[in-house]
Tab-separated table of C-alpha atoms in Angstrom:
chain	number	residue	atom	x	y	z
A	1	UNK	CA	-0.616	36.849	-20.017
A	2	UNK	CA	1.017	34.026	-19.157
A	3	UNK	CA	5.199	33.553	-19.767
A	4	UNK	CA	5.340	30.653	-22.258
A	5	UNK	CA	8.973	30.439	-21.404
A	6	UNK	CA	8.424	29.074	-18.583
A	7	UNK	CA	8.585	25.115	-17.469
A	8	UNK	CA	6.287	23.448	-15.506
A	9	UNK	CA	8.341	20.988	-13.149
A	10	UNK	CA	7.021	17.814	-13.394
A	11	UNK	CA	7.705	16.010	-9.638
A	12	UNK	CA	5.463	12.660	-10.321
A	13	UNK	CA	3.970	10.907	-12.389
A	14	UNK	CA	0.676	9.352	-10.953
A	15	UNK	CA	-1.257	6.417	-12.619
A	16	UNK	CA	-3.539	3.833	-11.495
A	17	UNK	CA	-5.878	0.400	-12.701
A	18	UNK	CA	-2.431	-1.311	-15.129
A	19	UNK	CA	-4.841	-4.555	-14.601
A	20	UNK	CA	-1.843	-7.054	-15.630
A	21	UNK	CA	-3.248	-10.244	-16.539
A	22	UNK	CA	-2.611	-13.094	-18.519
A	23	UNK	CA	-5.442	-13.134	-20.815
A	24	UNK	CA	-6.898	-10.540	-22.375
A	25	UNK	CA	-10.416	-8.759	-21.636
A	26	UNK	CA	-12.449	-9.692	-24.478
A	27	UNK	CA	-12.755	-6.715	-25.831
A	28	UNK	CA	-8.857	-6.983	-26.580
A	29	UNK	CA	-9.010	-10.441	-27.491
A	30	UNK	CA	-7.592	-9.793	-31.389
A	31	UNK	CA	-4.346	-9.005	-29.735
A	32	UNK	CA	-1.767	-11.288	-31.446
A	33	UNK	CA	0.452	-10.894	-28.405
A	34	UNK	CA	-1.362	-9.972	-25.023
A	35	UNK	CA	2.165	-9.928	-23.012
A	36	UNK	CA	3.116	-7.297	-25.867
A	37	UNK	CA	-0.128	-5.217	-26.032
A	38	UNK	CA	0.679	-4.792	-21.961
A	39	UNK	CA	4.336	-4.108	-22.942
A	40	UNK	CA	3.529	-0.929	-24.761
A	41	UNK	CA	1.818	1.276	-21.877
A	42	UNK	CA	4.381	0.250	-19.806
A	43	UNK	CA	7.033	1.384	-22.117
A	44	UNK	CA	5.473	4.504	-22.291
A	45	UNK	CA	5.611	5.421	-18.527
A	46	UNK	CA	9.561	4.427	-18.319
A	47	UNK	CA	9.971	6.427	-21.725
A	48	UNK	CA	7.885	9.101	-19.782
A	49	UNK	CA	9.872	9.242	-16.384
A	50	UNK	CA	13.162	9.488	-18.827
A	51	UNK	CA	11.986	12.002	-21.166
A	52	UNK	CA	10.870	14.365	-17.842
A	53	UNK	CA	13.174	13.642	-15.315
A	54	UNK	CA	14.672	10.107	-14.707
A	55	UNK	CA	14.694	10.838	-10.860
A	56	UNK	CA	11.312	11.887	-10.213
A	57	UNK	CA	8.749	8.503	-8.787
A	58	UNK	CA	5.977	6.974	-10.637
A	59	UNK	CA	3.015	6.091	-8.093
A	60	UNK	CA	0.788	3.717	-8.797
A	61	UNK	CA	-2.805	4.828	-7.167
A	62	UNK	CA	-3.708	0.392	-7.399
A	63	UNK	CA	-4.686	-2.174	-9.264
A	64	UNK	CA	-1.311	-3.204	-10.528
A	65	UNK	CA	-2.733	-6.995	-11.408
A	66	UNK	CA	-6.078	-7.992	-12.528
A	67	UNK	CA	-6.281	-10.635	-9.973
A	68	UNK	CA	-4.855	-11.042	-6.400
A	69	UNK	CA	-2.667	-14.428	-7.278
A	70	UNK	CA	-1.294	-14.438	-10.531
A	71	UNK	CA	0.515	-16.705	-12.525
A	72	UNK	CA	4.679	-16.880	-12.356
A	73	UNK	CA	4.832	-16.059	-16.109
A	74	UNK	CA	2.834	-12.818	-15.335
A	75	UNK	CA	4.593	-12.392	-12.033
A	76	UNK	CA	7.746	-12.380	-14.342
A	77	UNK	CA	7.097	-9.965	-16.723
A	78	UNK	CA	5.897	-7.728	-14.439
A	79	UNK	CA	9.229	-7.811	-12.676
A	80	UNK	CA	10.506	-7.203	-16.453
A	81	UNK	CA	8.539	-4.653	-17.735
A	82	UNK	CA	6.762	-3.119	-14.969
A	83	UNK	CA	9.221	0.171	-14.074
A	84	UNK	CA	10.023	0.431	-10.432
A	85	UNK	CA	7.354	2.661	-8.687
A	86	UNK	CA	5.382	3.305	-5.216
A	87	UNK	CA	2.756	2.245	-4.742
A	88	UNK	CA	-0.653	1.194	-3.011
A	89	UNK	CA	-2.735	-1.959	-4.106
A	90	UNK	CA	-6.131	-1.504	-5.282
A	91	UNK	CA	-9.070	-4.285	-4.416
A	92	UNK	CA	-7.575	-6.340	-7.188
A	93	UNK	CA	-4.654	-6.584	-6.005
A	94	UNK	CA	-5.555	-8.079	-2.393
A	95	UNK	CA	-7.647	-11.549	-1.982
A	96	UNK	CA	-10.914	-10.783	-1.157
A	97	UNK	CA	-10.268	-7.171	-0.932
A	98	UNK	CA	-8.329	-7.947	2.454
A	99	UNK	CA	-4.837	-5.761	3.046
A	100	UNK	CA	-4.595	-8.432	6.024
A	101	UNK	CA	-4.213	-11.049	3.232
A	102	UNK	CA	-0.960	-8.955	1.389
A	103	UNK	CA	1.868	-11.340	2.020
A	104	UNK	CA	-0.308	-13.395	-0.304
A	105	UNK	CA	-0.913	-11.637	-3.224
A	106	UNK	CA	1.657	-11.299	-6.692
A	107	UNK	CA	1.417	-7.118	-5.551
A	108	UNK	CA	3.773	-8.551	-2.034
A	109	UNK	CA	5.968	-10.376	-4.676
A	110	UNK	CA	6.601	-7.427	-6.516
A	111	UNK	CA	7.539	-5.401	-3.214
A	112	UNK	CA	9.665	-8.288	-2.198
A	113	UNK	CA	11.256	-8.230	-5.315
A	114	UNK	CA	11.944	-4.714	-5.130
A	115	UNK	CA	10.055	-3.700	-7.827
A	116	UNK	CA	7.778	-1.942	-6.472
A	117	UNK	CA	7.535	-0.307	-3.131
A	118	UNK	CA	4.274	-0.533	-1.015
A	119	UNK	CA	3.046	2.628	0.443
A	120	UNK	CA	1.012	0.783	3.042
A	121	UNK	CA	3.289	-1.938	5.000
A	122	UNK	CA	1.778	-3.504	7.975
């Protein structure tokens, strides 16, 4: 029987495909506010990381963006509302699914920025 006084120690929390962009899929096209909509998820792994531990990483298995070159209002609330996390880019996040091409893409900005920080630096 297991002890259900016992904690399980949480030590990360893992997530992947966030797929910022700066319109919405069509599927969530009757958002009123798209920037908000992303906002929420978002909110939910800071409020997650606090409620657990506020010390332990969030890792970020890629696809932060939707596309390799965003826009600077995207770029922006990303730096706003994205928490700070590790982690790799995906294929979306790299031009032509190129790591060669990183110091081009809005995922480079992000690590420059010190918002994120890239598992995988040349």
């Amino acid at each position: 029987m297991q002890n259900k006084s016992k904690k399980t120690e949480v030590v990360a929390i893992f997530c992947s495909d966030i797929h910022l962009s700066h319109k919405p899929p069509i599927a969530r096209s009757a958002e009123p506010d798209w920037y908000e909509a992303m906002s929420r998820p978002l909110e939910e792994l800071r409020q997650l990381r606090k409620d657990t531990n506020p010390e332990i990483p969030i890792i970020c298995a890629g696809d932060i963006f939707d596309r390799a070159s965003s826009n600077s209002k995207l770029v922006n609330f990303a730096m706003e509302h994205l928490p700070k996390m590790i982690a790799i880019p995906g294929q979306h996040d790299l031009i032509h699914h190129n790591y060669d091409n990183i110091k081009d893409t809005s995922f480079f900005t992000l690590h420059m920025a010190g918002r994120i920080t890239n598992i995988r630096i040349p």
